[in-house]
Amino acid sequence: MMSVLRTGLLVAVLAADLACSSLQAADDIDVHLSAIARTGPGGRGSVAARAARERLSREGLDLLPQLLEAMNTKNIVAANWYRSVYEDITRRELAADPAAKFPVSFLKQYVSNPKHQGRVRRLVLDLIDRLEPGYSKSLIPGLIDDPEFRDEAVAVALVRGDNAKKAGQLKRAIAAYESAFRSARNPSQVSSAAGKLKSVDRQVSVVAHMGFVTDWFFLGPFDAPGTTGFDLVLPPEKQVATGVVLKDTYKGKGGGRIGWKRFQTPDPFGQTNLIQVIAPVKEAVGYAYTEINSPRNQTVQLRCGADDNITVWINGKQVLRRLQWLNGTRLDRFRVNVTLRKGNNRMLVKVCQGPQHKNPAVPNNWSLQLRLCDAAGGGVGVTNGLPPLARTGAVDLRRRIAIKESVR
Amino acid sequence: MSWCRMTGRVAWLVAVAVGLSADVGRAENWPGWRGPSRNGTSAETGVPVSWSTTKNVAWKTALPGSGISNPIVFADRVFVTASDGKNLANLHVMCLDRDGGGFRWHRRLWGTAPTRYHGSKSSMASPSPLTDGRHVWSFFGTGDVFCVNAATGNLVWHRSLADEYGTIENRFATSSSPLLYRDMVLLQVDHYGASYLVALDQKTGANRWKVDRPGRWLSWSSPQLIRGAAGGDEFIVCGSQRVESFHPATGKALWTVGDMRRECIPTPLFADGRLYVVSGPSGPSMKIRPGGRGDVTATHVEWKNSRGAPFVPSAILVGRRYYLVTDRGIATCLDAGNGKLVWQKRFGGGYTASPVAAADRIYWVNEAGVTLVIRGGGDRYEELSKNPIGESVFASPAISQGRFFLRTTRHLVCFRVVDE
């Protein structure tokens, strides 16, 4: 009887000890994962992260679910520490036993969740492909609106359309191209899909799809010696709170009168060459004004580029101000979240033109490109709020200017 | 770690390397961009002069991804970086065996934000890594700096400069290779956005100093270090129309020389107490006497010559001769003493890689992968060999321990005299 009791007690003690050890190990893991989470700017937390990495790398595949949840962070420094643990474990397990018991179902769920960080999903997908060759090929086509795998899925849809077209299956080709265009956010894919749709007699608007603002009133050039333009407060800025007066005229660079002139850029990516639209001058300031109709109150991304520096006001409030000379206009160079109210929204843009670079071979561009879109780069349903051109009585520059070449 | 202690350790490691490589004339490492002197030159002898896809090939190893960073060599290890994947943001730091070319370790990391607007020729792995034999520091176009253990590849620290100071923006991806000074890693980050210089603690990655450079436009030039100049050590950077000198320990501005082009790529050279800079295309080469304060353009430029200035490849100095090659393959030799033309020659082919030299032999690798070897230092052009490898090359080569390391777009190849 005593021996049974003694054995029972021993088992209980051992079980308790084991449970404690497991709890402690779990605690340890949490502590080490947290240590890595605290890494950040300035090399912060590296010493603790080194110790944590060393400890965590000794774990087995059981750690993967917890590790992958920790890896789902915007903190790139922490993500790389976690990744080094992940690579150590997976490499070791694959080398030891290619048929090791990876939590494949969990990994597949992880990859399919668009809320997880794209870089981690991609990493996990590579692992699944090693475990189940060809898995990504079957998965990607269904991820055409996925934030991480959209481009690959759009590429698949475009190829599908090409193949259907070659096979004379026009309806299927059109459906594939339309699907690709609808989901594409990458500018080259948008352009490619639009071109392919055109080849099968379907017209789509890249401008609307990407949210480019193409209809403007322009004013200038104002004189701005040297690089003073950025800080000069000229009449349109003084009126910005109450609304610019489009019928007013001003003294321009060179002494002549200047007034607002309407121009709708025909560029498929919404770029306007201000040298052609305003004047071929240097050391000057120009303004662009438009109205945007939003179907609802919404926060959108304003993305723009300009040569030279740019300032933007929406509904009288300055939302962007960037001082950068001689930088060229590049798609989506600057991004800022802005709030649009339902109905008409007033937008004023100031673009400076600097002095000629001392090397006359360096072109002195003066240009603007601006769009309103969602975080992924898709249109947000806004429309042109300016009255139709014929009704404004404004000078229509498009009739006077033949844009012969894109400034891009 | 004090400078003396660190130098001692490096010297010890070099001694080990020498011991391990008794079969070569002088066992010199190639620890970073432009080699041990940061001038592209090596004192090595016994480096092969000729090779082919089969002759004198010690080993050839396929590399993942792409990169134009040069391989670096320390003792029996070769380190190289690459990038691949979506937006080239998947980064690789790799260690290969000097003798067999096999991978000793391979660390994969994520980059924060790929350089915006970079062209297709570039990779996020354009800056060359550097090592002191114990650690490897790598800077990528994604705005990340990593320090890993040279023996294991384990991460020591990571700085996301892109997160902290903004995504790097330029049209070829950033290419400036950092350098080591005392216990710091010094970086030049000039781009369309907010340019800066920063000194990071080698052990922790923390900032030791940072100098913002408003108005400095994009540049790909790697900085140079001048030791023991009249006023002490100097940190030299080329970018946006000027050469600038800073105190490397503090970042304090010392002097400037103007007349550079707006965009600078070649790395300045320092030899015999003089600095040689070039910016192109069609920009000037200048020989500068370091020192002074403020703008010393009028007083410290000893000669200036715009003949044959390249846009991308760095220049090289061998003996009393200063050599350049334009991106289109026009080579120019100037007298380093007075800047006068000695000879000019059409090499042929496009050039991105910078020349390197072992003793008096200069190696020029064009984009088609043909390495032209000439004798340097003399008055006349003397071709020694032309060696095709059959693959495109954009990365600058490395010379170490009697070996010539060439990174093609697909492989890392080690040449060694075995068939002569």
PDB file of N, CA and C in Angstrom, chain B residues 151-227:
ATOM      1  N   ALA B 151      31.189  34.531 -38.876  1.00  0.00           N
ATOM      2  CA  ALA B 151      31.398  33.077 -38.817  1.00  0.00           C
ATOM      3  C   ALA B 151      30.092  32.309 -39.007  1.00  0.00           C
ATOM      4  N   THR B 152      28.985  32.885 -38.522  1.00  0.00           N
ATOM      5  CA  THR B 152      27.720  32.136 -38.509  1.00  0.00           C
ATOM      6  C   THR B 152      26.621  32.741 -39.379  1.00  0.00           C
ATOM      7  N   GLY B 153      26.735  34.014 -39.682  1.00  0.00           N
ATOM      8  CA  GLY B 153      25.663  34.693 -40.407  1.00  0.00           C
ATOM      9  C   GLY B 153      24.522  35.126 -39.509  1.00  0.00           C
ATOM     10  N   ASN B 154      24.654  34.876 -38.211  1.00  0.00           N
ATOM     11  CA  ASN B 154      23.579  35.278 -37.299  1.00  0.00           C
ATOM     12  C   ASN B 154      23.494  36.798 -37.199  1.00  0.00           C
ATOM     13  N   LEU B 155      22.253  37.264 -37.121  1.00  0.00           N
ATOM     14  CA  LEU B 155      22.006  38.704 -37.060  1.00  0.00           C
ATOM     15  C   LEU B 155      22.560  39.272 -35.758  1.00  0.00           C
ATOM     16  N   VAL B 156      23.244  40.396 -35.869  1.00  0.00           N
ATOM     17  CA  VAL B 156      23.744  41.095 -34.672  1.00  0.00           C
ATOM     18  C   VAL B 156      22.908  42.347 -34.428  1.00  0.00           C
ATOM     19  N   TRP B 157      22.658  43.099 -35.467  1.00  0.00           N
ATOM     20  CA  TRP B 157      21.689  44.201 -35.386  1.00  0.00           C
ATOM     21  C   TRP B 157      21.191  44.562 -36.781  1.00  0.00           C
ATOM     22  N   HIS B 158      20.101  45.293 -36.782  1.00  0.00           N
ATOM     23  CA  HIS B 158      19.467  45.729 -38.030  1.00  0.00           C
ATOM     24  C   HIS B 158      18.977  47.155 -37.821  1.00  0.00           C
ATOM     25  N   ARG B 159      19.325  48.031 -38.759  1.00  0.00           N
ATOM     26  CA  ARG B 159      18.770  49.382 -38.747  1.00  0.00           C
ATOM     27  C   ARG B 159      17.947  49.569 -40.011  1.00  0.00           C
ATOM     28  N   SER B 160      16.730  50.040 -39.834  1.00  0.00           N
ATOM     29  CA  SER B 160      15.907  50.388 -40.981  1.00  0.00           C
ATOM     30  C   SER B 160      15.978  51.900 -41.158  1.00  0.00           C
ATOM     31  N   LEU B 161      16.953  52.349 -41.924  1.00  0.00           N
ATOM     32  CA  LEU B 161      17.076  53.790 -42.163  1.00  0.00           C
ATOM     33  C   LEU B 161      15.882  54.300 -42.967  1.00  0.00           C
ATOM     34  N   ALA B 162      15.316  53.429 -43.800  1.00  0.00           N
ATOM     35  CA  ALA B 162      14.140  53.834 -44.588  1.00  0.00           C
ATOM     36  C   ALA B 162      12.966  54.137 -43.678  1.00  0.00           C
ATOM     37  N   ASP B 163      12.764  53.328 -42.646  1.00  0.00           N
ATOM     38  CA  ASP B 163      11.683  53.589 -41.700  1.00  0.00           C
ATOM     39  C   ASP B 163      11.960  54.849 -40.888  1.00  0.00           C
ATOM     40  N   GLU B 164      13.212  55.008 -40.539  1.00  0.00           N
ATOM     41  CA  GLU B 164      13.544  56.113 -39.633  1.00  0.00           C
ATOM     42  C   GLU B 164      13.687  57.453 -40.352  1.00  0.00           C
ATOM     43  N   TYR B 165      14.242  57.413 -41.591  1.00  0.00           N
ATOM     44  CA  TYR B 165      14.545  58.688 -42.259  1.00  0.00           C
ATOM     45  C   TYR B 165      13.922  58.826 -43.642  1.00  0.00           C
ATOM     46  N   GLY B 166      13.118  57.851 -44.046  1.00  0.00           N
ATOM     47  CA  GLY B 166      12.436  57.956 -45.329  1.00  0.00           C
ATOM     48  C   GLY B 166      12.988  57.004 -46.373  1.00  0.00           C
ATOM     49  N   THR B 167      12.077  56.568 -47.236  1.00  0.00           N
ATOM     50  CA  THR B 167      12.450  55.660 -48.330  1.00  0.00           C
ATOM     51  C   THR B 167      13.465  56.327 -49.250  1.00  0.00           C
ATOM     52  N   ILE B 168      14.456  55.560 -49.634  1.00  0.00           N
ATOM     53  CA  ILE B 168      15.460  56.088 -50.554  1.00  0.00           C
ATOM     54  C   ILE B 168      14.858  56.174 -51.953  1.00  0.00           C
ATOM     55  N   GLU B 169      15.119  57.295 -52.605  1.00  0.00           N
ATOM     56  CA  GLU B 169      14.555  57.517 -53.939  1.00  0.00           C
ATOM     57  C   GLU B 169      15.679  57.874 -54.898  1.00  0.00           C
ATOM     58  N   ASN B 170      15.913  57.040 -55.874  1.00  0.00           N
ATOM     59  CA  ASN B 170      16.770  57.449 -56.980  1.00  0.00           C
ATOM     60  C   ASN B 170      16.608  56.462 -58.121  1.00  0.00           C
ATOM     61  N   ARG B 171      17.184  56.800 -59.255  1.00  0.00           N
ATOM     62  CA  ARG B 171      16.808  56.023 -60.426  1.00  0.00           C
ATOM     63  C   ARG B 171      17.683  54.804 -60.691  1.00  0.00           C
ATOM     64  N   PHE B 172      18.742  54.587 -59.941  1.00  0.00           N
ATOM     65  CA  PHE B 172      19.520  53.357 -60.118  1.00  0.00           C
ATOM     66  C   PHE B 172      19.556  52.519 -58.845  1.00  0.00           C
ATOM     67  N   ALA B 173      18.834  52.874 -57.847  1.00  0.00           N
ATOM     68  CA  ALA B 173      18.929  52.284 -56.510  1.00  0.00           C
ATOM     69  C   ALA B 173      20.230  52.745 -55.867  1.00  0.00           C
ATOM     70  N   THR B 174      20.181  52.893 -54.594  1.00  0.00           N
ATOM     71  CA  THR B 174      21.355  53.455 -53.934  1.00  0.00           C
ATOM     72  C   THR B 174      22.539  52.508 -54.082  1.00  0.00           C
ATOM     73  N   SER B 175      23.723  53.056 -54.248  1.00  0.00           N
ATOM     74  CA  SER B 175      24.900  52.223 -54.510  1.00  0.00           C
ATOM     75  C   SER B 175      26.075  52.574 -53.619  1.00  0.00           C
ATOM     76  N   SER B 176      25.921  53.533 -52.778  1.00  0.00           N
ATOM     77  CA  SER B 176      27.054  53.979 -51.964  1.00  0.00           C
ATOM     78  C   SER B 176      27.441  52.897 -50.957  1.00  0.00           C
ATOM     79  N   SER B 177      28.709  52.510 -50.995  1.00  0.00           N
ATOM     80  CA  SER B 177      29.187  51.457 -50.092  1.00  0.00           C
ATOM     81  C   SER B 177      29.761  52.086 -48.828  1.00  0.00           C
ATOM     82  N   PRO B 178      29.346  51.588 -47.678  1.00  0.00           N
ATOM     83  CA  PRO B 178      29.832  52.178 -46.429  1.00  0.00           C
ATOM     84  C   PRO B 178      31.304  51.871 -46.179  1.00  0.00           C
ATOM     85  N   LEU B 179      31.879  52.538 -45.199  1.00  0.00           N
ATOM     86  CA  LEU B 179      33.256  52.250 -44.799  1.00  0.00           C
ATOM     87  C   LEU B 179      33.340  52.196 -43.276  1.00  0.00           C
ATOM     88  N   LEU B 180      34.413  51.600 -42.789  1.00  0.00           N
ATOM     89  CA  LEU B 180      34.624  51.494 -41.349  1.00  0.00           C
ATOM     90  C   LEU B 180      35.592  52.575 -40.892  1.00  0.00           C
ATOM     91  N   TYR B 181      35.266  53.184 -39.782  1.00  0.00           N
ATOM     92  CA  TYR B 181      36.186  54.130 -39.159  1.00  0.00           C
ATOM     93  C   TYR B 181      36.131  53.913 -37.644  1.00  0.00           C
ATOM     94  N   ARG B 182      37.271  53.583 -37.093  1.00  0.00           N
ATOM     95  CA  ARG B 182      37.332  53.246 -35.667  1.00  0.00           C
ATOM     96  C   ARG B 182      36.228  52.236 -35.344  1.00  0.00           C
ATOM     97  N   ASP B 183      35.292  52.581 -34.437  1.00  0.00           N
ATOM     98  CA  ASP B 183      34.232  51.630 -34.088  1.00  0.00           C
ATOM     99  C   ASP B 183      32.910  52.011 -34.731  1.00  0.00           C
ATOM    100  N   MET B 184      33.008  52.675 -35.875  1.00  0.00           N
ATOM    101  CA  MET B 184      31.788  53.137 -36.550  1.00  0.00           C
ATOM    102  C   MET B 184      31.693  52.614 -37.985  1.00  0.00           C
ATOM    103  N   VAL B 185      30.479  52.568 -38.489  1.00  0.00           N
ATOM    104  CA  VAL B 185      30.220  52.327 -39.913  1.00  0.00           C
ATOM    105  C   VAL B 185      29.708  53.648 -40.474  1.00  0.00           C
ATOM    106  N   LEU B 186      30.369  54.176 -41.491  1.00  0.00           N
ATOM    107  CA  LEU B 186      29.983  55.483 -42.035  1.00  0.00           C
ATOM    108  C   LEU B 186      29.265  55.297 -43.369  1.00  0.00           C
ATOM    109  N   LEU B 187      28.120  55.963 -43.501  1.00  0.00           N
ATOM    110  CA  LEU B 187      27.314  55.831 -44.721  1.00  0.00           C
ATOM    111  C   LEU B 187      27.004  57.194 -45.319  1.00  0.00           C
ATOM    112  N   GLN B 188      26.969  57.195 -46.643  1.00  0.00           N
ATOM    113  CA  GLN B 188      26.519  58.379 -47.387  1.00  0.00           C
ATOM    114  C   GLN B 188      25.203  58.019 -48.060  1.00  0.00           C
ATOM    115  N   VAL B 189      24.146  58.711 -47.710  1.00  0.00           N
ATOM    116  CA  VAL B 189      22.821  58.409 -48.289  1.00  0.00           C
ATOM    117  C   VAL B 189      22.311  59.671 -48.983  1.00  0.00           C
ATOM    118  N   ASP B 190      22.704  59.844 -50.230  1.00  0.00           N
ATOM    119  CA  ASP B 190      22.268  60.997 -51.026  1.00  0.00           C
ATOM    120  C   ASP B 190      21.228  60.514 -52.023  1.00  0.00           C
ATOM    121  N   HIS B 191      20.086  61.167 -52.057  1.00  0.00           N
ATOM    122  CA  HIS B 191      19.027  60.726 -52.974  1.00  0.00           C
ATOM    123  C   HIS B 191      18.063  61.872 -53.251  1.00  0.00           C
ATOM    124  N   TYR B 192      16.987  61.589 -53.991  1.00  0.00           N
ATOM    125  CA  TYR B 192      16.024  62.642 -54.321  1.00  0.00           C
ATOM    126  C   TYR B 192      15.397  63.235 -53.056  1.00  0.00           C
ATOM    127  N   GLY B 193      15.271  62.414 -52.050  1.00  0.00           N
ATOM    128  CA  GLY B 193      14.627  62.875 -50.822  1.00  0.00           C
ATOM    129  C   GLY B 193      15.609  63.582 -49.907  1.00  0.00           C
ATOM    130  N   ALA B 194      15.437  63.406 -48.613  1.00  0.00           N
ATOM    131  CA  ALA B 194      16.288  64.092 -47.634  1.00  0.00           C
ATOM    132  C   ALA B 194      17.611  63.332 -47.489  1.00  0.00           C
ATOM    133  N   SER B 195      18.682  63.905 -48.046  1.00  0.00           N
ATOM    134  CA  SER B 195      19.992  63.239 -48.032  1.00  0.00           C
ATOM    135  C   SER B 195      20.661  63.415 -46.674  1.00  0.00           C
ATOM    136  N   TYR B 196      21.543  62.463 -46.337  1.00  0.00           N
ATOM    137  CA  TYR B 196      22.240  62.555 -45.046  1.00  0.00           C
ATOM    138  C   TYR B 196      23.470  61.666 -45.030  1.00  0.00           C
ATOM    139  N   LEU B 197      24.338  61.964 -44.079  1.00  0.00           N
ATOM    140  CA  LEU B 197      25.462  61.101 -43.735  1.00  0.00           C
ATOM    141  C   LEU B 197      25.179  60.587 -42.336  1.00  0.00           C
ATOM    142  N   VAL B 198      25.550  59.350 -42.092  1.00  0.00           N
ATOM    143  CA  VAL B 198      25.292  58.829 -40.748  1.00  0.00           C
ATOM    144  C   VAL B 198      26.415  57.885 -40.339  1.00  0.00           C
ATOM    145  N   ALA B 199      26.778  57.975 -39.073  1.00  0.00           N
ATOM    146  CA  ALA B 199      27.782  57.079 -38.497  1.00  0.00           C
ATOM    147  C   ALA B 199      27.084  56.182 -37.493  1.00  0.00           C
ATOM    148  N   LEU B 200      27.207  54.855 -37.701  1.00  0.00           N
ATOM    149  CA  LEU B 200      26.548  53.892 -36.821  1.00  0.00           C
ATOM    150  C   LEU B 200      27.590  53.181 -35.963  1.00  0.00           C
ATOM    151  N   ASP B 201      27.212  52.913 -34.752  1.00  0.00           N
ATOM    152  CA  ASP B 201      28.071  52.144 -33.865  1.00  0.00           C
ATOM    153  C   ASP B 201      28.202  50.717 -34.420  1.00  0.00           C
ATOM    154  N   GLN B 202      29.441  50.255 -34.574  1.00  0.00           N
ATOM    155  CA  GLN B 202      29.627  48.923 -35.177  1.00  0.00           C
ATOM    156  C   GLN B 202      28.973  47.816 -34.369  1.00  0.00           C
ATOM    157  N   LYS B 203      28.964  47.965 -33.057  1.00  0.00           N
ATOM    158  CA  LYS B 203      28.450  46.884 -32.216  1.00  0.00           C
ATOM    159  C   LYS B 203      26.931  46.899 -32.067  1.00  0.00           C
ATOM    160  N   THR B 204      26.351  48.098 -32.017  1.00  0.00           N
ATOM    161  CA  THR B 204      24.923  48.194 -31.692  1.00  0.00           C
ATOM    162  C   THR B 204      24.070  48.747 -32.817  1.00  0.00           C
ATOM    163  N   GLY B 205      24.696  49.404 -33.769  1.00  0.00           N
ATOM    164  CA  GLY B 205      23.932  50.033 -34.850  1.00  0.00           C
ATOM    165  C   GLY B 205      23.396  51.404 -34.490  1.00  0.00           C
ATOM    166  N   ALA B 206      23.584  51.828 -33.264  1.00  0.00           N
ATOM    167  CA  ALA B 206      23.052  53.133 -32.838  1.00  0.00           C
ATOM    168  C   ALA B 206      23.774  54.269 -33.554  1.00  0.00           C
ATOM    169  N   ASN B 207      23.073  55.378 -33.726  1.00  0.00           N
ATOM    170  CA  ASN B 207      23.703  56.540 -34.356  1.00  0.00           C
ATOM    171  C   ASN B 207      24.802  57.091 -33.473  1.00  0.00           C
ATOM    172  N   ARG B 208      25.952  57.338 -34.065  1.00  0.00           N
ATOM    173  CA  ARG B 208      26.997  58.079 -33.361  1.00  0.00           C
ATOM    174  C   ARG B 208      26.923  59.551 -33.765  1.00  0.00           C
ATOM    175  N   TRP B 209      26.642  59.788 -35.032  1.00  0.00           N
ATOM    176  CA  TRP B 209      26.306  61.136 -35.475  1.00  0.00           C
ATOM    177  C   TRP B 209      25.541  61.030 -36.785  1.00  0.00           C
ATOM    178  N   LYS B 210      24.832  62.095 -37.092  1.00  0.00           N
ATOM    179  CA  LYS B 210      24.102  62.161 -38.366  1.00  0.00           C
ATOM    180  C   LYS B 210      24.138  63.602 -38.846  1.00  0.00           C
ATOM    181  N   VAL B 211      24.449  63.761 -40.107  1.00  0.00           N
ATOM    182  CA  VAL B 211      24.491  65.104 -40.697  1.00  0.00           C
ATOM    183  C   VAL B 211      23.486  65.144 -41.842  1.00  0.00           C
ATOM    184  N   ASP B 212      22.492  66.016 -41.728  1.00  0.00           N
ATOM    185  CA  ASP B 212      21.525  66.172 -42.814  1.00  0.00           C
ATOM    186  C   ASP B 212      22.147  67.016 -43.918  1.00  0.00           C
ATOM    187  N   ARG B 213      21.764  66.707 -45.145  1.00  0.00           N
ATOM    188  CA  ARG B 213      22.376  67.372 -46.299  1.00  0.00           C
ATOM    189  C   ARG B 213      21.295  67.998 -47.174  1.00  0.00           C
ATOM    190  N   PRO B 214      20.644  69.041 -46.677  1.00  0.00           N
ATOM    191  CA  PRO B 214      19.599  69.681 -47.493  1.00  0.00           C
ATOM    192  C   PRO B 214      20.192  70.217 -48.791  1.00  0.00           C
ATOM    193  N   GLY B 215      19.464  70.033 -49.852  1.00  0.00           N
ATOM    194  CA  GLY B 215      19.938  70.545 -51.140  1.00  0.00           C
ATOM    195  C   GLY B 215      20.853  69.591 -51.871  1.00  0.00           C
ATOM    196  N   ARG B 216      21.264  68.491 -51.212  1.00  0.00           N
ATOM    197  CA  ARG B 216      22.123  67.547 -51.930  1.00  0.00           C
ATOM    198  C   ARG B 216      21.228  66.579 -52.688  1.00  0.00           C
ATOM    199  N   TRP B 217      21.425  66.544 -53.950  1.00  0.00           N
ATOM    200  CA  TRP B 217      20.647  65.727 -54.873  1.00  0.00           C
ATOM    201  C   TRP B 217      21.183  64.302 -54.861  1.00  0.00           C
ATOM    202  N   LEU B 218      20.547  63.447 -55.614  1.00  0.00           N
ATOM    203  CA  LEU B 218      20.953  62.046 -55.565  1.00  0.00           C
ATOM    204  C   LEU B 218      22.400  61.838 -56.017  1.00  0.00           C
ATOM    205  N   SER B 219      23.018  60.835 -55.448  1.00  0.00           N
ATOM    206  CA  SER B 219      24.391  60.498 -55.776  1.00  0.00           C
ATOM    207  C   SER B 219      24.582  59.033 -55.439  1.00  0.00           C
ATOM    208  N   TRP B 220      25.515  58.393 -56.130  1.00  0.00           N
ATOM    209  CA  TRP B 220      25.772  56.979 -55.863  1.00  0.00           C
ATOM    210  C   TRP B 220      27.201  56.762 -55.402  1.00  0.00           C
ATOM    211  N   SER B 221      27.904  57.841 -55.226  1.00  0.00           N
ATOM    212  CA  SER B 221      29.319  57.751 -54.891  1.00  0.00           C
ATOM    213  C   SER B 221      29.524  57.145 -53.503  1.00  0.00           C
ATOM    214  N   SER B 222      30.569  56.343 -53.387  1.00  0.00           N
ATOM    215  CA  SER B 222      30.924  55.821 -52.064  1.00  0.00           C
ATOM    216  C   SER B 222      31.927  56.772 -51.432  1.00  0.00           C
ATOM    217  N   PRO B 223      31.845  56.939 -50.131  1.00  0.00           N
ATOM    218  CA  PRO B 223      32.757  57.878 -49.473  1.00  0.00           C
ATOM    219  C   PRO B 223      34.172  57.323 -49.383  1.00  0.00           C
ATOM    220  N   GLN B 224      35.090  58.192 -49.037  1.00  0.00           N
ATOM    221  CA  GLN B 224      36.499  57.819 -48.886  1.00  0.00           C
ATOM    222  C   GLN B 224      36.992  58.285 -47.522  1.00  0.00           C
ATOM    223  N   LEU B 225      38.000  57.647 -47.041  1.00  0.00           N
ATOM    224  CA  LEU B 225      38.572  58.013 -45.753  1.00  0.00           C
ATOM    225  C   LEU B 225      40.025  58.414 -45.964  1.00  0.00           C
ATOM    226  N   ILE B 226      40.374  59.552 -45.420  1.00  0.00           N
ATOM    227  CA  ILE B 226      41.768  59.983 -45.473  1.00  0.00           C
ATOM    228  C   ILE B 226      42.304  59.897 -44.060  1.00  0.00           C
ATOM    229  N   ARG B 227      43.316  59.098 -43.904  1.00  0.00           N
ATOM    230  CA  ARG B 227      43.902  58.972 -42.559  1.00  0.00           C
ATOM    231  C   ARG B 227      45.111  59.897 -42.433  1.00  0.00           C
TER     232      ARG B 227
END
